[in-house]
PDB file of C-alpha atoms in Angstrom:
ATOM      1  CA  ASP H 876     116.649  57.315  51.437  1.00  0.00           C
ATOM      2  CA  ILE H 877     118.850  59.066  48.937  1.00  0.00           C
ATOM      3  CA  ILE H 878     117.181  58.337  45.427  1.00  0.00           C
ATOM      4  CA  ASP H 879     119.979  57.358  43.207  1.00  0.00           C
ATOM      5  CA  TYR H 880     118.757  59.099  39.944  1.00  0.00           C
ATOM      6  CA  THR H 881     121.524  57.688  37.452  1.00  0.00           C
ATOM      7  CA  GLN H 882     120.587  54.144  38.902  1.00  0.00           C
ATOM      8  CA  LEU H 883     116.989  54.746  38.531  1.00  0.00           C
ATOM      9  CA  ILE H 884     117.549  56.303  34.694  1.00  0.00           C
ATOM     10  CA  SER H 885     119.527  53.359  33.871  1.00  0.00           C
ATOM     11  CA  ILE H 886     116.895  50.962  34.817  1.00  0.00           C
ATOM     12  CA  LEU H 887     114.401  52.713  32.983  1.00  0.00           C
ATOM     13  CA  MET H 888     116.579  52.892  29.675  1.00  0.00           C
ATOM     14  CA  GLU H 889     116.981  49.267  30.230  1.00  0.00           C
ATOM     15  CA  THR H 890     113.377  48.866  30.436  1.00  0.00           C
ATOM     16  CA  ASP H 891     112.695  50.789  27.457  1.00  0.00           C
ATOM     17  CA  PHE H 892     115.151  48.991  25.377  1.00  0.00           C
ATOM     18  CA  TYR H 893     113.737  45.747  26.161  1.00  0.00           C
ATOM     19  CA  ASN H 894     110.178  46.833  25.490  1.00  0.00           C
ATOM     20  CA  ASN H 895     110.971  48.534  21.906  1.00  0.00           C
ATOM     21  CA  LEU H 896     113.146  45.723  21.283  1.00  0.00           C
ATOM     22  CA  ARG H 897     110.560  43.212  21.657  1.00  0.00           C
ATOM     23  CA  GLU H 898     107.904  45.154  19.834  1.00  0.00           C
ATOM     24  CA  SER H 899     110.281  45.814  17.079  1.00  0.00           C
ATOM     25  CA  GLU H 900     111.202  42.495  16.129  1.00  0.00           C
ATOM     26  CA  ARG H 901     107.523  41.210  16.638  1.00  0.00           C
ATOM     27  CA  ILE H 902     106.110  44.087  14.211  1.00  0.00           C
ATOM     28  CA  GLY H 903     108.911  42.816  11.964  1.00  0.00           C
ATOM     29  CA  LEU H 904     107.746  39.586  11.962  1.00  0.00           C
ATOM     30  CA  VAL H 905     104.087  40.079  11.290  1.00  0.00           C
ATOM     31  CA  ARG H 906     104.804  42.557   8.596  1.00  0.00           C
ATOM     32  CA  PHE H 907     107.534  40.368   7.099  1.00  0.00           C
ATOM     33  CA  VAL H 908     105.302  38.999   4.497  1.00  0.00           C
ATOM     34  CA  THR H 909     104.255  42.418   3.271  1.00  0.00           C
ATOM     35  CA  ASN H 910     108.011  43.264   2.456  1.00  0.00           C
ATOM     36  CA  MET H 911     108.808  39.909   0.498  1.00  0.00           C
ATOM     37  CA  GLU H 912     109.753  41.099  -3.255  1.00  0.00           C
ATOM     38  CA  ASN H 913     108.037  40.478  -6.051  1.00  0.00           C
ATOM     39  CA  ASN H 914     109.299  37.386  -8.127  1.00  0.00           C
ATOM     40  CA  HIS H 915     111.179  39.432 -10.723  1.00  0.00           C
ATOM     41  CA  TYR H 916     111.753  36.768 -13.010  1.00  0.00           C
ATOM     42  CA  ASP H 917     108.000  36.293 -13.650  1.00  0.00           C
ATOM     43  CA  ALA H 918     107.486  39.136 -15.994  1.00  0.00           C
ATOM     44  CA  VAL H 919     110.925  38.262 -17.861  1.00  0.00           C
ATOM     45  CA  SER H 920     109.901  34.807 -18.256  1.00  0.00           C
ATOM     46  CA  ASN H 921     106.547  35.410 -19.428  1.00  0.00           C
ATOM     47  CA  ASN H 922     107.406  37.760 -22.194  1.00  0.00           C
ATOM     48  CA  LEU H 923     109.872  35.621 -23.342  1.00  0.00           C
ATOM     49  CA  ILE H 924     107.643  32.511 -23.541  1.00  0.00           C
ATOM     50  CA  THR H 925     105.173  34.608 -25.276  1.00  0.00           C
ATOM     51  CA  ASN H 926     107.827  35.723 -27.828  1.00  0.00           C
ATOM     52  CA  LEU H 927     109.157  32.197 -28.161  1.00  0.00           C
ATOM     53  CA  GLU H 928     105.715  30.961 -28.562  1.00  0.00           C
ATOM     54  CA  GLU H 929     105.335  33.418 -31.594  1.00  0.00           C
ATOM     55  CA  GLN H 930     108.219  32.375 -33.186  1.00  0.00           C
ATOM     56  CA  ILE H 931     107.424  28.639 -32.992  1.00  0.00           C
ATOM     57  CA  GLU H 932     103.838  29.102 -34.594  1.00  0.00           C
ATOM     58  CA  ASN H 933     105.313  31.328 -37.406  1.00  0.00           C
ATOM     59  CA  LEU H 934     107.779  28.749 -38.244  1.00  0.00           C
ATOM     60  CA  GLN H 935     105.507  25.934 -38.009  1.00  0.00           C
ATOM     61  CA  LYS H 936     103.337  27.727 -40.467  1.00  0.00           C
ATOM     62  CA  GLU H 937     106.004  28.303 -42.746  1.00  0.00           C
ATOM     63  CA  ILE H 938     107.173  24.526 -42.797  1.00  0.00           C
ATOM     64  CA  GLU H 939     103.511  23.313 -43.600  1.00  0.00           C
ATOM     65  CA  SER H 940     103.418  25.561 -46.593  1.00  0.00           C
ATOM     66  CA  GLU H 941     106.770  24.309 -47.842  1.00  0.00           C
ATOM     67  CA  PRO H 942     107.156  21.284 -50.286  1.00  0.00           C
ATOM     68  CA  LYS H 943     107.615  17.934 -48.625  1.00  0.00           C
ATOM     69  CA  ASP H 944     111.059  17.152 -47.444  1.00  0.00           C
ATOM     70  CA  SER H 945     112.445  20.495 -47.806  1.00  0.00           C
ATOM     71  CA  GLY H 946     113.213  23.233 -45.163  1.00  0.00           C
ATOM     72  CA  TYR H 947     115.999  21.416 -43.393  1.00  0.00           C
ATOM     73  CA  MET H 948     117.219  24.513 -41.694  1.00  0.00           C
ATOM     74  CA  ASN H 949     113.710  25.527 -40.589  1.00  0.00           C
ATOM     75  CA  HIS H 950     113.119  22.266 -38.894  1.00  0.00           C
ATOM     76  CA  MET H 951     116.286  22.634 -37.052  1.00  0.00           C
ATOM     77  CA  GLN H 952     115.393  26.190 -36.021  1.00  0.00           C
ATOM     78  CA  LEU H 953     112.222  24.816 -34.538  1.00  0.00           C
ATOM     79  CA  TYR H 954     113.800  22.030 -32.765  1.00  0.00           C
ATOM     80  CA  PHE H 955     115.977  24.358 -30.955  1.00  0.00           C
ATOM     81  CA  LEU H 956     113.200  27.039 -30.371  1.00  0.00           C
ATOM     82  CA  LYS H 957     111.415  23.990 -28.720  1.00  0.00           C
ATOM     83  CA  LYS H 958     114.324  23.440 -26.462  1.00  0.00           C
ATOM     84  CA  GLU H 959     114.908  26.971 -25.500  1.00  0.00           C
ATOM     85  CA  ILE H 960     111.222  27.658 -24.556  1.00  0.00           C
ATOM     86  CA  PHE H 961     111.197  24.550 -22.237  1.00  0.00           C
ATOM     87  CA  ALA H 962     114.444  25.660 -20.788  1.00  0.00           C
ATOM     88  CA  VAL H 963     112.972  29.112 -19.976  1.00  0.00           C
ATOM     89  CA  ALA H 964     109.912  27.093 -18.337  1.00  0.00           C
ATOM     90  CA  GLU H 965     112.346  24.922 -16.274  1.00  0.00           C
ATOM     91  CA  MET H 966     114.204  28.345 -14.943  1.00  0.00           C
ATOM     92  CA  LYS H 967     110.660  29.489 -13.955  1.00  0.00           C
ATOM     93  CA  ILE H 968     110.497  26.492 -11.788  1.00  0.00           C
ATOM     94  CA  ILE H 969     113.895  26.858 -10.459  1.00  0.00           C
ATOM     95  CA  TYR H 970     113.649  30.615  -9.584  1.00  0.00           C
ATOM     96  CA  ALA H 971     110.257  30.235  -8.155  1.00  0.00           C
ATOM     97  CA  TYR H 972     111.855  27.613  -5.604  1.00  0.00           C
ATOM     98  CA  LYS H 973     114.820  29.868  -4.840  1.00  0.00           C
ATOM     99  CA  HIS H 974     112.743  33.013  -4.166  1.00  0.00           C
ATOM    100  CA  PHE H 975     110.900  31.005  -1.649  1.00  0.00           C
ATOM    101  CA  GLU H 976     114.009  29.364  -0.129  1.00  0.00           C
ATOM    102  CA  ILE H 977     115.676  32.947   0.356  1.00  0.00           C
ATOM    103  CA  HIS H 978     112.694  34.262   2.084  1.00  0.00           C
ATOM    104  CA  LEU H 979     112.391  31.213   4.240  1.00  0.00           C
ATOM    105  CA  LYS H 980     115.982  31.074   5.526  1.00  0.00           C
ATOM    106  CA  TRP H 981     115.958  34.657   6.256  1.00  0.00           C
ATOM    107  CA  LEU H 982     112.696  34.317   8.372  1.00  0.00           C
ATOM    108  CA  LEU H 983     114.050  31.453  10.098  1.00  0.00           C
ATOM    109  CA  LYS H 984     117.475  33.101  10.910  1.00  0.00           C
ATOM    110  CA  ALA H 985     115.752  36.348  11.959  1.00  0.00           C
ATOM    111  CA  SER H 986     113.424  34.515  14.203  1.00  0.00           C
ATOM    112  CA  TYR H 987     115.698  31.791  15.685  1.00  0.00           C
ATOM    113  CA  PRO H 988     119.223  33.159  15.640  1.00  0.00           C
ATOM    114  CA  GLU H 989     120.316  30.240  17.408  1.00  0.00           C
ATOM    115  CA  ILE H 990     119.751  27.837  14.332  1.00  0.00           C
ATOM    116  CA  LYS H 991     122.832  26.728  12.635  1.00  0.00           C
ATOM    117  CA  GLU H 992     123.461  27.837   9.268  1.00  0.00           C
ATOM    118  CA  ARG H 993     124.053  24.339   8.058  1.00  0.00           C
ATOM    119  CA  LYS H 994     120.709  23.700   9.179  1.00  0.00           C
ATOM    120  CA  LEU H 995     119.134  25.829   6.410  1.00  0.00           C
ATOM    121  CA  TYR H 996     120.326  23.987   3.444  1.00  0.00           C
ATOM    122  CA  ARG H 997     118.484  20.846   3.819  1.00  0.00           C
ATOM    123  CA  TRP H 998     114.757  20.747   3.695  1.00  0.00           C
ATOM    124  CA  GLU H 999     114.519  17.821   6.164  1.00  0.00           C
ATOM    125  CA  SER H1000     116.795  19.929   8.750  1.00  0.00           C
ATOM    126  CA  ILE H1001     114.382  22.715   8.286  1.00  0.00           C
ATOM    127  CA  THR H1002     111.394  20.451   9.010  1.00  0.00           C
ATOM    128  CA  GLU H1003     112.898  18.913  11.810  1.00  0.00           C
ATOM    129  CA  PHE H1004     113.869  22.152  13.382  1.00  0.00           C
ATOM    130  CA  LEU H1005     110.308  23.528  12.945  1.00  0.00           C
ATOM    131  CA  LYS H1006     109.108  20.372  14.773  1.00  0.00           C
ATOM    132  CA  SER H1007     111.542  21.238  17.591  1.00  0.00           C
ATOM    133  CA  LYS H1008     109.525  24.377  18.274  1.00  0.00           C
ATOM    134  CA  LYS H1009     106.263  22.433  17.979  1.00  0.00           C
ATOM    135  CA  ILE H1010     105.466  23.574  14.492  1.00  0.00           C
ATOM    136  CA  ASN H1011     104.104  20.931  11.897  1.00  0.00           C
ATOM    137  CA  PRO H1012     105.264  21.875   8.778  1.00  0.00           C
ATOM    138  CA  LYS H1013     102.623  19.591   7.042  1.00  0.00           C
ATOM    139  CA  THR H1014      99.669  21.862   8.789  1.00  0.00           C
ATOM    140  CA  LEU H1015     101.198  24.933   7.192  1.00  0.00           C
ATOM    141  CA  THR H1016      98.943  26.370   4.474  1.00  0.00           C
ATOM    142  CA  ASN H1017     100.068  25.008   0.781  1.00  0.00           C
ATOM    143  CA  TYR H1018     102.476  22.610   2.410  1.00  0.00           C
ATOM    144  CA  SER H1019     101.766  20.077  -0.165  1.00  0.00           C
ATOM    145  CA  GLU H1020     102.151  22.587  -3.137  1.00  0.00           C
ATOM    146  CA  ILE H1021     105.728  23.626  -1.797  1.00  0.00           C
ATOM    147  CA  ASN H1022     106.723  20.050  -1.474  1.00  0.00           C
ATOM    148  CA  GLU H1023     105.711  19.584  -5.319  1.00  0.00           C
ATOM    149  CA  LEU H1024     107.674  22.703  -6.165  1.00  0.00           C
ATOM    150  CA  ARG H1025     110.684  21.449  -3.911  1.00  0.00           C
ATOM    151  CA  ASN H1026     110.526  17.865  -5.937  1.00  0.00           C
ATOM    152  CA  LEU H1027     110.271  19.650  -9.316  1.00  0.00           C
ATOM    153  CA  ASN H1028     113.328  22.017  -8.573  1.00  0.00           C
ATOM    154  CA  ASN H1029     115.404  18.909  -7.400  1.00  0.00           C
ATOM    155  CA  ALA H1030     114.578  16.735 -10.461  1.00  0.00           C
ATOM    156  CA  ILE H1031     115.165  19.796 -12.814  1.00  0.00           C
ATOM    157  CA  LYS H1032     118.387  20.573 -11.316  1.00  0.00           C
ATOM    158  CA  HIS H1033     119.407  16.977 -10.629  1.00  0.00           C
ATOM    159  CA  GLY H1034     117.647  14.133 -12.057  1.00  0.00           C
ATOM    160  CA  ILE H1035     118.228  12.334 -15.280  1.00  0.00           C
ATOM    161  CA  SER H1036     114.457  12.800 -16.110  1.00  0.00           C
ATOM    162  CA  ILE H1037     112.046  15.397 -14.694  1.00  0.00           C
ATOM    163  CA  LEU H1038     109.667  12.723 -14.138  1.00  0.00           C
ATOM    164  CA  ASP H1039     110.575  10.649 -11.635  1.00  0.00           C
ATOM    165  CA  GLU H1040     108.489   8.738  -8.342  1.00  0.00           C
ATOM    166  CA  ASN H1041     107.931  12.011  -6.707  1.00  0.00           C
ATOM    167  CA  THR H1042     106.908  14.682  -9.540  1.00  0.00           C
ATOM    168  CA  SER H1043     105.085  12.045 -11.423  1.00  0.00           C
ATOM    169  CA  LYS H1044     102.600  12.425  -8.816  1.00  0.00           C
ATOM    170  CA  ILE H1045     102.035  15.927  -9.583  1.00  0.00           C
ATOM    171  CA  GLN H1046      98.346  16.401 -10.922  1.00  0.00           C
ATOM    172  CA  GLU H1047      99.524  18.361 -14.202  1.00  0.00           C
ATOM    173  CA  PHE H1048     102.203  15.333 -14.779  1.00  0.00           C
ATOM    174  CA  GLN H1049      99.905  12.402 -14.040  1.00  0.00           C
ATOM    175  CA  ASN H1050      99.773   9.399 -16.765  1.00  0.00           C
ATOM    176  CA  ARG H1051     102.395  11.379 -19.009  1.00  0.00           C
ATOM    177  CA  LYS H1052     105.451   9.915 -20.338  1.00  0.00           C
ATOM    178  CA  LYS H1053     106.956  13.343 -21.453  1.00  0.00           C
ATOM    179  CA  LEU H1054     106.405  16.968 -20.556  1.00  0.00           C
ATOM    180  CA  ASP H1055     106.206  19.763 -22.415  1.00  0.00           C
ATOM    181  CA  TYR H1056     106.909  23.251 -21.541  1.00  0.00           C
ATOM    182  CA  ASP H1057     103.096  24.330 -21.056  1.00  0.00           C
ATOM    183  CA  ASP H1058     102.892  21.492 -18.641  1.00  0.00           C
ATOM    184  CA  LEU H1059     105.271  23.297 -16.328  1.00  0.00           C
ATOM    185  CA  VAL H1060     103.826  26.461 -17.083  1.00  0.00           C
ATOM    186  CA  LEU H1061     100.428  25.143 -15.745  1.00  0.00           C
ATOM    187  CA  PHE H1062     102.095  23.719 -12.845  1.00  0.00           C
ATOM    188  CA  TYR H1063     103.425  27.080 -12.028  1.00  0.00           C
ATOM    189  CA  LYS H1064     100.242  28.980 -12.401  1.00  0.00           C
ATOM    190  CA  ARG H1065      98.353  26.509  -9.814  1.00  0.00           C
ATOM    191  CA  ILE H1066     101.306  27.117  -7.096  1.00  0.00           C
ATOM    192  CA  GLU H1067     102.367  30.711  -8.127  1.00  0.00           C
ATOM    193  CA  ILE H1068     100.967  32.265  -4.668  1.00  0.00           C
ATOM    194  CA  SER H1069     101.702  29.056  -2.539  1.00  0.00           C
ATOM    195  CA  SER H1070     105.092  30.395  -1.087  1.00  0.00           C
ATOM    196  CA  ILE H1071     103.519  33.496   0.102  1.00  0.00           C
ATOM    197  CA  ARG H1072     100.626  31.592   1.886  1.00  0.00           C
ATOM    198  CA  PHE H1073     103.034  29.158   3.308  1.00  0.00           C
ATOM    199  CA  ILE H1074     105.336  32.023   4.660  1.00  0.00           C
ATOM    200  CA  GLU H1075     102.061  33.609   6.108  1.00  0.00           C
ATOM    201  CA  SER H1076     100.878  30.725   7.841  1.00  0.00           C
ATOM    202  CA  LEU H1077     104.402  29.941   9.217  1.00  0.00           C
ATOM    203  CA  ILE H1078     104.806  33.589  10.664  1.00  0.00           C
ATOM    204  CA  HIS H1079     101.612  32.886  12.541  1.00  0.00           C
ATOM    205  CA  LYS H1080     103.082  29.901  13.981  1.00  0.00           C
ATOM    206  CA  ILE H1081     106.179  31.584  14.934  1.00  0.00           C
ATOM    207  CA  HIS H1082     104.821  34.466  16.416  1.00  0.00           C
ATOM    208  CA  GLN H1083     102.667  31.979  18.620  1.00  0.00           C
ATOM    209  CA  ASP H1084     105.818  30.476  19.778  1.00  0.00           C
ATOM    210  CA  LEU H1085     107.627  33.708  20.550  1.00  0.00           C
ATOM    211  CA  TYR H1086     105.260  35.909  21.754  1.00  0.00           C
ATOM    212  CA  GLU H1087     101.969  34.633  22.822  1.00  0.00           C
ATOM    213  CA  PHE H1088     102.251  33.064  26.525  1.00  0.00           C
ATOM    214  CA  ASP H1089      98.863  32.007  28.058  1.00  0.00           C
ATOM    215  CA  GLU H1090      98.520  30.514  31.504  1.00  0.00           C
ATOM    216  CA  ASP H1091      99.018  26.924  30.614  1.00  0.00           C
ATOM    217  CA  ARG H1092     102.214  27.675  28.793  1.00  0.00           C
ATOM    218  CA  ILE H1093     103.646  29.697  31.603  1.00  0.00           C
ATOM    219  CA  GLU H1094     102.781  27.057  33.981  1.00  0.00           C
ATOM    220  CA  LYS H1095     104.535  24.376  31.953  1.00  0.00           C
ATOM    221  CA  MET H1096     107.520  26.747  31.753  1.00  0.00           C
ATOM    222  CA  SER H1097     107.578  27.213  35.402  1.00  0.00           C
ATOM    223  CA  LYS H1098     107.363  23.662  36.369  1.00  0.00           C
ATOM    224  CA  LYS H1099     110.221  23.169  33.777  1.00  0.00           C
ATOM    225  CA  LEU H1100     112.283  25.664  35.728  1.00  0.00           C
ATOM    226  CA  ILE H1101     111.504  24.537  38.946  1.00  0.00           C
ATOM    227  CA  ARG H1102     112.914  21.146  38.297  1.00  0.00           C
ATOM    228  CA  ARG H1103     116.466  22.924  37.325  1.00  0.00           C
ATOM    229  CA  MET H1104     116.659  26.159  39.720  1.00  0.00           C
ATOM    230  CA  ASP H1105     117.136  26.195  43.386  1.00  0.00           C
ATOM    231  CA  LEU H1106     114.933  29.183  45.597  1.00  0.00           C
ATOM    232  CA  THR H1107     117.979  31.652  45.232  1.00  0.00           C
ATOM    233  CA  ALA H1108     118.340  31.365  41.591  1.00  0.00           C
ATOM    234  CA  ILE H1109     114.362  31.632  41.228  1.00  0.00           C
ATOM    235  CA  ASN H1110     114.279  34.789  43.174  1.00  0.00           C
ATOM    236  CA  LEU H1111     117.217  36.150  41.229  1.00  0.00           C
ATOM    237  CA  LEU H1112     115.375  35.334  37.852  1.00  0.00           C
ATOM    238  CA  ILE H1113     112.202  37.054  39.130  1.00  0.00           C
ATOM    239  CA  GLU H1114     113.981  40.194  40.224  1.00  0.00           C
ATOM    240  CA  LYS H1115     115.852  40.534  36.783  1.00  0.00           C
ATOM    241  CA  LEU H1116     112.503  40.044  35.018  1.00  0.00           C
ATOM    242  CA  LYS H1117     110.871  42.839  37.113  1.00  0.00           C
ATOM    243  CA  LYS H1118     113.814  45.161  36.506  1.00  0.00           C
ATOM    244  CA  LYS H1119     113.705  44.404  32.801  1.00  0.00           C
ATOM    245  CA  ILE H1120     109.759  45.518  32.608  1.00  0.00           C
ATOM    246  CA  GLU H1121     109.149  48.119  35.451  1.00  0.00           C
TER     247      GLU H1121
END
């Protein structure tokens, strides 16, 4: 038989394309967490909080040394400094969740291009999507901490009071009627690396879903296909798969 070198080269190029594409996407998934940018707001907010703490401490000392019932301007300045440091602590929480959310959405969209964009804007939709892929969000590392961060973020952004039925359960806030900025900072320090651990855990589950096929899983896939496809379609599928890998 005459060898059609053009067709042979075409088949080999297509095979290499799919092999390289699969490996490139798989490695990209595995290495994703190492490419997560640092939370750039951390250094800025930490420096700002330290600076404000020093100002507050110095001002309080000055007020204590003043005669009683004097220093109205200092008291007013102290009031605004305390409001400002609390706002910085709030922004620390908001930015932390936004930082996590950006990377979570990118990971899901890159791994599952079929996911609808609108589903990435509600936590409930994201968890339902993961469940559809046999990934239980509650089993992911630091799920509880991420959920606490999400609830606190929502309370800061949308609530009348930061303390509500969800956030009052956070261990740093329990039995508190009012929060100070250092309560928010203590909470943040506890959950600081939770987003990375959650993403790492999710990557492992996504890798299992997209790239790991044991005999039991392949058997289930074959039973599902055999119920939908006739013999001609099955043979065509086998032929197509062989051409992609040979």
